[in-house]
XYZ file of C-alpha atoms in Angstrom:
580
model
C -3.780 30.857 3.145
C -4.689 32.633 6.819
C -6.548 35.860 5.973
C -3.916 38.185 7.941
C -0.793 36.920 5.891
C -0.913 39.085 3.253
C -1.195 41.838 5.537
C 1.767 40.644 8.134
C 4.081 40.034 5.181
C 3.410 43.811 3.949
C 4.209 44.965 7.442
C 6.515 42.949 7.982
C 8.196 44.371 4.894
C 7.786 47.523 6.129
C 8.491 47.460 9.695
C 12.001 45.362 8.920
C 13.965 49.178 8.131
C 12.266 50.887 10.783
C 12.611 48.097 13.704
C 16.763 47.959 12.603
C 16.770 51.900 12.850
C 15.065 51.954 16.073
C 17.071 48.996 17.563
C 20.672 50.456 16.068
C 19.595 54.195 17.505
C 17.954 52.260 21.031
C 21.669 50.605 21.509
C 23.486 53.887 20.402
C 21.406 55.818 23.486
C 22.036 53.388 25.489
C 25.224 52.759 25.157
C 25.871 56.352 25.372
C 23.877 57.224 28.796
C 24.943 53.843 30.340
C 28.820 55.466 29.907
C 27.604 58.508 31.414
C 26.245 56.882 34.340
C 29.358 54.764 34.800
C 31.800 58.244 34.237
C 29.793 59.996 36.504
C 29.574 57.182 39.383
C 33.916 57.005 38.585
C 33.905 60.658 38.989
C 32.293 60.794 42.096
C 34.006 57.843 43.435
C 37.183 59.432 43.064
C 36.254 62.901 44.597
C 35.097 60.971 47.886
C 37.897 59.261 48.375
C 40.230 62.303 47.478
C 38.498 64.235 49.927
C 38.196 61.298 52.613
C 42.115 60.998 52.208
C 43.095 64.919 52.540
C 40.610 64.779 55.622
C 41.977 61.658 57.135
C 45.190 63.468 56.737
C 45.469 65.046 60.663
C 43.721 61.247 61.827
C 46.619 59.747 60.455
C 49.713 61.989 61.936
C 47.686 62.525 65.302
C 47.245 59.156 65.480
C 43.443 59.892 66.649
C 41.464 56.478 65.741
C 38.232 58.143 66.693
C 38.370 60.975 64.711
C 39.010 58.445 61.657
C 36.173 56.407 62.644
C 33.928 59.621 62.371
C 35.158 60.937 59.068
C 34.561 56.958 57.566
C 31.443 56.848 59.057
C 30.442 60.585 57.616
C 31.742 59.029 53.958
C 29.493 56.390 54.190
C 26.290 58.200 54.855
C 27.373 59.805 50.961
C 25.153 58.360 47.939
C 26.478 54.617 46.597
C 29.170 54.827 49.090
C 28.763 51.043 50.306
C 32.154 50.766 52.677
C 35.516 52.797 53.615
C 38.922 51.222 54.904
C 41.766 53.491 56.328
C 45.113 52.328 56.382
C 48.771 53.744 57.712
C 51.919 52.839 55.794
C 53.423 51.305 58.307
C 52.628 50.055 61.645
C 49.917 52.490 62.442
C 45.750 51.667 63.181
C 43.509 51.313 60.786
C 39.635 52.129 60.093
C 36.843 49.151 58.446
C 33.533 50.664 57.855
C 30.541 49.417 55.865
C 30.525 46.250 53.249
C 33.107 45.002 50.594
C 32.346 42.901 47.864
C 34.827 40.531 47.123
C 36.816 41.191 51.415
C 36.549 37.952 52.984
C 34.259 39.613 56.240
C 36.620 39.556 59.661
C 35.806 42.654 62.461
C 37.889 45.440 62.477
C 40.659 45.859 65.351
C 39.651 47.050 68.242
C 42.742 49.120 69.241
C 43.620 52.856 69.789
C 47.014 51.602 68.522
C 49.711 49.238 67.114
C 51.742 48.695 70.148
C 51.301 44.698 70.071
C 52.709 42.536 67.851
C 49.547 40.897 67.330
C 47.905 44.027 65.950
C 50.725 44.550 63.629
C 50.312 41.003 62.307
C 46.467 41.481 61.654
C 46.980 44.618 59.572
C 49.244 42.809 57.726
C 46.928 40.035 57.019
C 44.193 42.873 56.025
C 46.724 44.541 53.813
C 47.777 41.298 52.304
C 43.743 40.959 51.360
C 43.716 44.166 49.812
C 46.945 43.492 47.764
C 44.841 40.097 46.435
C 42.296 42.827 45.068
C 44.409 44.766 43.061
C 45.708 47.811 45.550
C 48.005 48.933 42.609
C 45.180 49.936 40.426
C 43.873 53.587 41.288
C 40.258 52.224 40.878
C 38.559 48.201 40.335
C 35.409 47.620 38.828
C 33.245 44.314 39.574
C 29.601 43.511 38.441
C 28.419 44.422 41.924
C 30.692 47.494 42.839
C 33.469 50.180 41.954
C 36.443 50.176 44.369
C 39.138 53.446 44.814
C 42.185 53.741 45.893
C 43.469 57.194 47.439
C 46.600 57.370 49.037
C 46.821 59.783 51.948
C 49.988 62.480 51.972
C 51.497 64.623 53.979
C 50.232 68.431 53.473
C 53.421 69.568 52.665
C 54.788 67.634 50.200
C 53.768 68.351 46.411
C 53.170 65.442 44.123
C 54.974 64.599 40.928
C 54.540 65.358 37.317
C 52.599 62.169 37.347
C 50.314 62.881 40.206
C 52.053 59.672 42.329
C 53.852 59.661 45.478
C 56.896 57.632 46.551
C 56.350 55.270 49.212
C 58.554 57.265 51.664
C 56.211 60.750 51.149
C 52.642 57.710 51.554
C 51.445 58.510 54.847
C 47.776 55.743 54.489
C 45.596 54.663 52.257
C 42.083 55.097 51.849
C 39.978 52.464 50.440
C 36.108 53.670 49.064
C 34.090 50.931 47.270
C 30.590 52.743 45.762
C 27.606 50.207 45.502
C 26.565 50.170 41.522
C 23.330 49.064 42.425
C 21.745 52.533 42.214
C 23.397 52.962 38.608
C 22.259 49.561 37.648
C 18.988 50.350 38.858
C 18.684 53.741 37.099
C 20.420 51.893 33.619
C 17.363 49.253 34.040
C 14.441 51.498 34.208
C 16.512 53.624 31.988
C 16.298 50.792 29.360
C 12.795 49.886 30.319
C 11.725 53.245 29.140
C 14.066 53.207 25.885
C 12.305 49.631 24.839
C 8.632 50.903 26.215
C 8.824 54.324 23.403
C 10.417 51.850 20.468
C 7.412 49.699 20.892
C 4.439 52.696 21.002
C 7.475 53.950 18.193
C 6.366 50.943 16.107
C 2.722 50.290 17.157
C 1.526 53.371 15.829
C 3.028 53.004 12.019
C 2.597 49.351 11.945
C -1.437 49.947 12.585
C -1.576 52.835 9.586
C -0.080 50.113 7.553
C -2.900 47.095 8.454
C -5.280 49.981 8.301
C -4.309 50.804 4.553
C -3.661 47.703 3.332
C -7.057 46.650 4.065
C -8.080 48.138 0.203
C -5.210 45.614 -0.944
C -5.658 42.447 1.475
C -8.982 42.467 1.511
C -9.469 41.607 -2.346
C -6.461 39.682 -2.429
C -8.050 37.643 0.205
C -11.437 37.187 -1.692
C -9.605 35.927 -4.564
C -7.455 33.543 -2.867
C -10.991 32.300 -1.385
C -12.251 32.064 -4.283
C -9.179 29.575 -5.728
C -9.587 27.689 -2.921
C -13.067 27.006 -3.311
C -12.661 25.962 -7.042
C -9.598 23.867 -6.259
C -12.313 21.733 -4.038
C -14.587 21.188 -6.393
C -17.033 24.381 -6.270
C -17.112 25.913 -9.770
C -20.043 28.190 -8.758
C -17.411 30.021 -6.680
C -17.150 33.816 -8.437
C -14.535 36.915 -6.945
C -16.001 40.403 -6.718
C -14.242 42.402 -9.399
C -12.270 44.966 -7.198
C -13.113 48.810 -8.567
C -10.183 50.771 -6.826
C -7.266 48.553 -8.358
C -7.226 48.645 -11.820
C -4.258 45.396 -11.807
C -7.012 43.170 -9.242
C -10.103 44.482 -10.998
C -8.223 42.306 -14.615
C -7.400 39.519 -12.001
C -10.942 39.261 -11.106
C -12.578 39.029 -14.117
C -9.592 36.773 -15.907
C -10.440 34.042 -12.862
C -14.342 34.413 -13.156
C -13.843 33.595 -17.073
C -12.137 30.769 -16.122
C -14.293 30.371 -13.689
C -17.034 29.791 -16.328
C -15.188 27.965 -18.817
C -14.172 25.188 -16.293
C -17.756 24.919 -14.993
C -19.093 24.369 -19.414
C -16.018 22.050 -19.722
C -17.000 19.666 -16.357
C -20.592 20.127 -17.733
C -19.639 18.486 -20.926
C -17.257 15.920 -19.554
C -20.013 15.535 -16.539
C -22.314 14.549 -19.611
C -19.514 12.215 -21.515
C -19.268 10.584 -18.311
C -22.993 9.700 -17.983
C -23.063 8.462 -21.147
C -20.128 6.430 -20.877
C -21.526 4.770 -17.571
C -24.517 3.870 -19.125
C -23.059 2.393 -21.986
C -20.898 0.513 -19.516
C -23.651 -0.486 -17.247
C -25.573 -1.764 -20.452
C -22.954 -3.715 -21.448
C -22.174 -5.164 -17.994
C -25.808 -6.417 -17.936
C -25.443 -8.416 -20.983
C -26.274 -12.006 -21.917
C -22.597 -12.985 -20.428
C -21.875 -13.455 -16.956
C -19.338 -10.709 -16.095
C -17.253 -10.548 -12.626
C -14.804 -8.175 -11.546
C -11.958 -9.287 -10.013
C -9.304 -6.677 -7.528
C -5.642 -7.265 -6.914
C -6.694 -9.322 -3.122
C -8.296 -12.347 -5.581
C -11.647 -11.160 -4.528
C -15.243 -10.464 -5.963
C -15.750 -6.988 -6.373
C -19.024 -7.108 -9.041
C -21.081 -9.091 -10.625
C -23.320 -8.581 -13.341
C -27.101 -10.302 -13.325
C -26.343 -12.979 -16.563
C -23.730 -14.351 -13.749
C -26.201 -14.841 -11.229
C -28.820 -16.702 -14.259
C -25.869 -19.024 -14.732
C -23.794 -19.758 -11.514
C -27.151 -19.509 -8.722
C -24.999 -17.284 -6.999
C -26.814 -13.386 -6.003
C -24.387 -10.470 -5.837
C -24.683 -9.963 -2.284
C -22.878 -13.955 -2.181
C -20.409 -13.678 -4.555
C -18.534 -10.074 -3.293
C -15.852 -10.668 -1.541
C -15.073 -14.253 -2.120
C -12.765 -15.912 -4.077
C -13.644 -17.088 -7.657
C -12.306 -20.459 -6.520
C -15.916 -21.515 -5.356
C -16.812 -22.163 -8.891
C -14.019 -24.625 -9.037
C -15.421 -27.935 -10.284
C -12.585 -29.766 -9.323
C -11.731 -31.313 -13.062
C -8.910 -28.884 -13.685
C -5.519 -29.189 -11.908
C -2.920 -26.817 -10.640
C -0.685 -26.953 -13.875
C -3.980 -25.409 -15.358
C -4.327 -22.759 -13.135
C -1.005 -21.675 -13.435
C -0.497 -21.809 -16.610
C -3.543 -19.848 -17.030
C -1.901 -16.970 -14.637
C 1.500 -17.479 -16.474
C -0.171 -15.956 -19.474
C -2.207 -12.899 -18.130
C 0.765 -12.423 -16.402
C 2.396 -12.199 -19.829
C 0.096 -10.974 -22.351
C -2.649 -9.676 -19.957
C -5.504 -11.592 -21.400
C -6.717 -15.295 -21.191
C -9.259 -17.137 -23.361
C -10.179 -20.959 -23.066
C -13.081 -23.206 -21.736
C -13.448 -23.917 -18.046
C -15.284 -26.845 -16.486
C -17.217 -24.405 -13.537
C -19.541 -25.449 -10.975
C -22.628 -23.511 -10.110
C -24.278 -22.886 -6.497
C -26.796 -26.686 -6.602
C -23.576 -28.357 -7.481
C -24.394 -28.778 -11.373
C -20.963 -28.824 -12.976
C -20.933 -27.095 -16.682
C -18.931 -25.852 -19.191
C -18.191 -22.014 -19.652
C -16.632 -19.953 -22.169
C -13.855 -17.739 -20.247
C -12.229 -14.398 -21.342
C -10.061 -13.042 -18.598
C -8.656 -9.833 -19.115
C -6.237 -7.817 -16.967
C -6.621 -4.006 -16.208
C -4.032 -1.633 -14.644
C -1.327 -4.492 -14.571
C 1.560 -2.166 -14.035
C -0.208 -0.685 -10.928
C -0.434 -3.729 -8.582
C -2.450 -1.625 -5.850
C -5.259 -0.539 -8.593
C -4.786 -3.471 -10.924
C -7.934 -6.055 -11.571
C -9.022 -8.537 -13.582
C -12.626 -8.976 -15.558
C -13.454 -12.245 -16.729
C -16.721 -12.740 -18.781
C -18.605 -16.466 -18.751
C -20.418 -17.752 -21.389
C -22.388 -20.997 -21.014
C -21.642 -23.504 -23.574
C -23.323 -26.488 -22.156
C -25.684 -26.893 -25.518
C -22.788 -26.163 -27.704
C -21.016 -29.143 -26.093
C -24.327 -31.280 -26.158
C -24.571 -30.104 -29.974
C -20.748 -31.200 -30.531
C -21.463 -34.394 -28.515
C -24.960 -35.198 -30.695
C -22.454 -34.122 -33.873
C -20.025 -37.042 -32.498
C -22.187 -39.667 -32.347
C -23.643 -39.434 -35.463
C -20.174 -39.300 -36.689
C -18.647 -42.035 -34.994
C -22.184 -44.268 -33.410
C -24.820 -46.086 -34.253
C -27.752 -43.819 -33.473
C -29.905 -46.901 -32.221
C -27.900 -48.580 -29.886
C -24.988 -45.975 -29.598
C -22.466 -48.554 -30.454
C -18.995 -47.721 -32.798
C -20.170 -47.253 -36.306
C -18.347 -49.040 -39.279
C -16.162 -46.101 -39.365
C -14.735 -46.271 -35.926
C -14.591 -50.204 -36.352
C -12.286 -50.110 -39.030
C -10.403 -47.359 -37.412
C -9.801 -49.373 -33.892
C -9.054 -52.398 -36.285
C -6.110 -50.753 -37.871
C -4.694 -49.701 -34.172
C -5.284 -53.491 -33.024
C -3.419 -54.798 -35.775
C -0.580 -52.382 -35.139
C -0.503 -53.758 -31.891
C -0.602 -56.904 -32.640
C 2.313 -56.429 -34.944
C 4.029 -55.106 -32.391
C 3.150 -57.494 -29.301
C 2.918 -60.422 -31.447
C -0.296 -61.579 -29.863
C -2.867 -62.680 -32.175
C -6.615 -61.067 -32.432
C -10.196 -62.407 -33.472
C -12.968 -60.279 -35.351
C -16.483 -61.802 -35.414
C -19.113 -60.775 -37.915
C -22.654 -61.764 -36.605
C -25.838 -61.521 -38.497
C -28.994 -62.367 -37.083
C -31.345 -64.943 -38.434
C -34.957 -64.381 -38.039
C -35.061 -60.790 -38.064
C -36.746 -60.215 -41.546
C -39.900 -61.786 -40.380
C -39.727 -59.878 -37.156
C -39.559 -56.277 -39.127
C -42.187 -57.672 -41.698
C -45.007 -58.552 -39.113
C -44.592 -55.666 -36.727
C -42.785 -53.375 -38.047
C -39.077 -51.503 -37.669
C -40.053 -50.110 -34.423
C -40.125 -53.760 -32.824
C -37.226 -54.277 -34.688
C -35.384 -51.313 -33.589
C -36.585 -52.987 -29.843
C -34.606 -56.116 -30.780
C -31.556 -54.344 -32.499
C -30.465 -52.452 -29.061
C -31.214 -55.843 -27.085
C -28.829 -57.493 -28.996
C -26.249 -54.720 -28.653
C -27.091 -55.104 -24.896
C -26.308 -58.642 -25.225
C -23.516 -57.958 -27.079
C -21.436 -55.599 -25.066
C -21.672 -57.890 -21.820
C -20.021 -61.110 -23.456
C -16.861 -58.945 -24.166
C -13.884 -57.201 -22.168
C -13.362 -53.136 -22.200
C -10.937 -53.551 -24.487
C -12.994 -55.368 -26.929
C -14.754 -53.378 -29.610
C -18.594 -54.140 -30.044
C -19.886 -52.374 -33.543
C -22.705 -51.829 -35.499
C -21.720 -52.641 -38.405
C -25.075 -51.997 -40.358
C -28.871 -53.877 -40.788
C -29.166 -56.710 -38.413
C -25.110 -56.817 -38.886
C -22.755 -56.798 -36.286
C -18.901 -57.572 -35.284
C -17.079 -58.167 -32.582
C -13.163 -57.597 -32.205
C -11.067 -59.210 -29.583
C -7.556 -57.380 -29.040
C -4.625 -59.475 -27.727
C -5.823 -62.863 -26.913
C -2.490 -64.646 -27.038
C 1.149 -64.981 -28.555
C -0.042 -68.633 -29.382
C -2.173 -69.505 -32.265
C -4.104 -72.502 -30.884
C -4.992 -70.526 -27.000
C -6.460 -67.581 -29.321
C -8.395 -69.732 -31.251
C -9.545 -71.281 -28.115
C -10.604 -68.360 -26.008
C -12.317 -66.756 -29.554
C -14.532 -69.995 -29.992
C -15.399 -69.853 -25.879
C -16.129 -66.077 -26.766
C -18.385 -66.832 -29.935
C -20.504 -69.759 -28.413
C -21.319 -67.017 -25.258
C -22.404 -64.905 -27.928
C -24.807 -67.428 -30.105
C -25.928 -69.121 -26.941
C -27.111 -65.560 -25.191
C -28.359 -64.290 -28.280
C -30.876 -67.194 -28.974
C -32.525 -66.393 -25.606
C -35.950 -65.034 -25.612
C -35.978 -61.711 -25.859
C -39.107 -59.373 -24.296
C -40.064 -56.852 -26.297
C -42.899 -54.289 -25.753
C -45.215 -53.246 -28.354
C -46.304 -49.469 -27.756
C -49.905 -47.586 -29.214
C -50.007 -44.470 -28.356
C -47.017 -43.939 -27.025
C -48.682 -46.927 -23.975
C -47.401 -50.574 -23.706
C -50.194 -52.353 -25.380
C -48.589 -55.658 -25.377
C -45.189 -57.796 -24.809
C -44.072 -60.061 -27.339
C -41.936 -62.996 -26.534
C -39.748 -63.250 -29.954
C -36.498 -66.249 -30.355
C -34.151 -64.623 -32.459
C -30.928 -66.960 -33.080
C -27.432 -65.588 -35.156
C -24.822 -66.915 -37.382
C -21.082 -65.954 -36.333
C -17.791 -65.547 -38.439
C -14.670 -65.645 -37.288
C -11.248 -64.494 -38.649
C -8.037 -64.542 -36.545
C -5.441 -61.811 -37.394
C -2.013 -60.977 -36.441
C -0.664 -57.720 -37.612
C -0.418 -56.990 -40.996
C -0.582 -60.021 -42.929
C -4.090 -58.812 -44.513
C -5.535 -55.622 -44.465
C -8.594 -54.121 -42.561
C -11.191 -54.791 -45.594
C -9.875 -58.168 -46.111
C -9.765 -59.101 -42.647
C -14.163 -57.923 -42.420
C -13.998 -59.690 -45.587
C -12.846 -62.779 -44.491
C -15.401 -62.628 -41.490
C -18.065 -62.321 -43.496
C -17.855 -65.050 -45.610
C -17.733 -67.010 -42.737
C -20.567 -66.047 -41.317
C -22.400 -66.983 -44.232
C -20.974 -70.246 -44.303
C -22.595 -70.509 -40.885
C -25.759 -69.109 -42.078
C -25.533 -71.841 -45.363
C -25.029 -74.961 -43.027
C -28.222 -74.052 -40.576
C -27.749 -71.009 -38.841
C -27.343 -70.639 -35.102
C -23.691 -71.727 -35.774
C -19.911 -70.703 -35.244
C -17.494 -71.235 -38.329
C -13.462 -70.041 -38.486
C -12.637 -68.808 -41.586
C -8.616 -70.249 -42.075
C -5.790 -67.757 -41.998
C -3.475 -67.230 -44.877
């Protein structure tokens, strides 16, 4: 608020009557002296020319030009006289003298009489201009002058109840135009003054009323100050409690208590706020990696557990896009199915394979969570990380002792039996018929006995070695328990006789590269000490399978006996046990 406003409206309040009044009396003055002026000009006017036409009276009947000339020329030496005409009524001379507004300018006649025709034409043509200005009217009135008409009589003939003559008893006619320039001069300065005393009229009341309401603005002001400043934020801001108004005095102190109760309130909330922030700023610094995402899909904070896990510092990761910790094993159906449901439910929770700054890719724990969603300007998104890469090694390790061999990380007996029942659905299905070999080594007893199950542990994961490179991908190779192991071929062929073909090529790989020499290295002290060159042949069972016709124990069964069939007739052999 301007410091004078108060005070202008209160004078402006005030003022409003009196200006009207002095305006509405101004234009009544006026109005009333401007008439006078005009009546009095009209007045005058009208006594000139009555006297010019009784005087040009004897001009006229003695026919004496000069004597005209003289009295029109006296006439216009009178105040606001501007020019005189003098006409006869009929063919006589006539007298132009001066300036006429409104007369098209020709020179007057030259001639002591009308005796030519041609001077009797050019007082018509004058008379014809005076008829175009209204001769009828006893006076005309323009913006620049007042025009009379006076008709000239003879002596002795009286006028009519009207004050007219006929135009037999109209001897001339006197024309007088009176310049208003004088009167418009006098109205002006006239006016000048009338406008110059309204103004000192209203200066002098219109300063007693700034002067006293200084004891009222002044205060008023101070408080409106005083709001101002607390509106911005200063709540030390106090009015001075005015003593001469009693009604500004209880304004005062009412906005200084409030005053003080807004300054304890912001000192509490002030204090709330700390403490909030520093709860927040603890728990942004936890053991999870926290980012803050805004609306533009860009990094706006970081916490330190992020930069521990991804290698990126905070001064890298604002303002880029969370997609540089895309590892690349997630798709775009991911993503956006992802977005489809923080979209939805504003919250997101599921593991992400991320990528950190060296290129290491890892598994994280994700919450995403979105804030302010139905204000797209202010909304963002926080999304904390959690590392799981040793829960997933865990749940790996947890795996493989479920479903492999410890030693030599082949299929246990549980996942053997498991991928047999799925090859003999298939084989149901396909009609193509399937081998499983059960394989038992023969001179691993002594081997264990002499240097003990760490050697023989040595030997165990050569074999499997062995093993896995005689067979397809889609073969199974299984521990199966001991020095015990099986083989199963899926889908050899829809005939009998090729399947039992390609299984016997398969098993006599498998004996022949299993009685190799194997190398193994005997350790003290966690050094090589020594390398022991150790023959080590097997005995091989083999049961062909087609579907359902037996089960999955019968089937290992089956196997089994022939493999000690193989083991009863010398070892280092291959026998078929017979289908059903």
């Amino acid at each position: 608020m301007n410091k004078y406003s108060i005070r202008k409206q209160v004078a402006l309040l005030t003022m409003t009557p009196l200006l009207v009044m002095a305006v509405c009396l101004e234009a009544f003055f006026l109005h009333d002296s401007f008439s006078v002026m005009d009546h009095d000009l009209m007045e005058r006017g009208k006594l000139i020319s009555r006297q010019l036409a009784s005087s040009a009276e004897y001009g006229v009947f003695s026919n004496n030009r000069g004597f005209l000339q003289n009295l029109a020329t006296y006439t216009l030496q009178q105040p606001d006289v501007r020019g005189v005409i003098i006409l006869d009524s009929g063919v006589g001379f006539f007298v132009e003298v001066g300036e006429f507004s409104g007369v098209p300018k020709k020179p007057a006649p030259e001639i002591a009489s009308v005796q030519t025709r041609e001077d009797q034409s050019r007082i018509v043509q004058f008379k014809d201009i005076l008829e175009a200005v209204n001769l009828q009217e006893p006076a005309s009135l323009d913006r620049e002058s007042l025009r009379l008409f006076q008709p000239i009589v003879a002596a002795q003939v009286a006028l009519d109840e009207q004050g007219t003559l006929s135009e037999a008893n109209q001897i001339g006619e006197v024309i007088v135009e009176m310049s208003l320039e004088g009167t418009n001069g006098r109205k002006q300065r006239m006016l000048w003054v009338t406008v110059g005393s309204t103004v000192l009229f209203l200066i002098f009341p219109m300063s007693l009323i700034f002067l006293g309401s200084r004891s009222i603005v002044t205060p008023i002001r101070r408080l409106s100050d005083v709001v101002e400043a607390l509106g911005n934020g200063d709540l030390d801001a106090r009015a001075p409690v005015a003593q001469n108004i009693i009604e500004l005095e209880t304004l005062s102190k009412g906005l200084n208590d409030m005053a003080d109760k807004l300054q304890k309130a912001n000192m509490t909330l002030q204090q709330r706020m700390d403490q909030a922030m520093n709860i927040a700023a603890i728990a942004f610094e936890s053991h999870e990696g926290m980012m803050i995402v805004g609306s533009d899909c860009r990094i706006m904070r970081v916490n330190k557990a992020f930069t521990r896990m991804t290698g990126y510092t905070q001064e890298e990761a604002i303002g880029q896009n969370p997609h540089m910790l895309n590892s690349g094993r997630h798709d775009a159906d991911f993503f956006r199915e992802m977005w489809e449901t923080i979209n939805e439910t504003g919250v997101w929770h599921g593991e992400i394979w991320n990528r950190r700054k060296d290129g290491e890719v890892y598994p994280a724990m994700v919450n995403i969570t979105a804030v302010s969603r139905d204000v797209p300007e202010r909304a963002c998104y926080i999304a904390t990380y959690t590392d799981i890469t040793h829960k997933k090694v865990a749940e790996e390790e947890i795996k493989n002792l479920a479903f492999n061999d410890a030693l030599t990380q082949l299929p246990n007996r549980r996942v053997l039996i498991d991928r047999l029942n799925q090859t003999m659905a298939v084989s149901k299905r396909t009609k193509h018929y399937s081998a499983l070999m059960f394989i038992d080594l023969d001179n691993f007893k002594p081997l264990n006995d002499k240097y003990g199950h760490e050697v023989g542990d040595l030997l165990l994961v050569e074999v499997a070695k062995r093993l896995v490179c005689c067979v397809r991908e889609v073969d199974t190779v299984a521990r199966f328990g001991g020095d015990e192991f099986v083989v199963m071929l899926s889908e050899l062929n829809i005939k009998k006789e090729e399947s039992i073909f390609h299984a016997e090529i398969v098993a006599e790989k498998i004996r022949a590269i299993l009685a190799e020499p194997y190398l193994l290295e005997i350790r003290k002290n966690g050094k090589v000490s020594t390398t022991l060159e150790y023959r080590c042949t097997s005995s091989i069972g083999v049961r062909m399978f087609l579907g359902h016709q037996s089960n999955a124990d019968e089937v290992i069964k089956r196997a089994d006996l022939a493999m000690y069939r193989a083991k009863r007739e010398g070892s280092n052999s291959v026998r078929f046990c017979e289908m059903d």
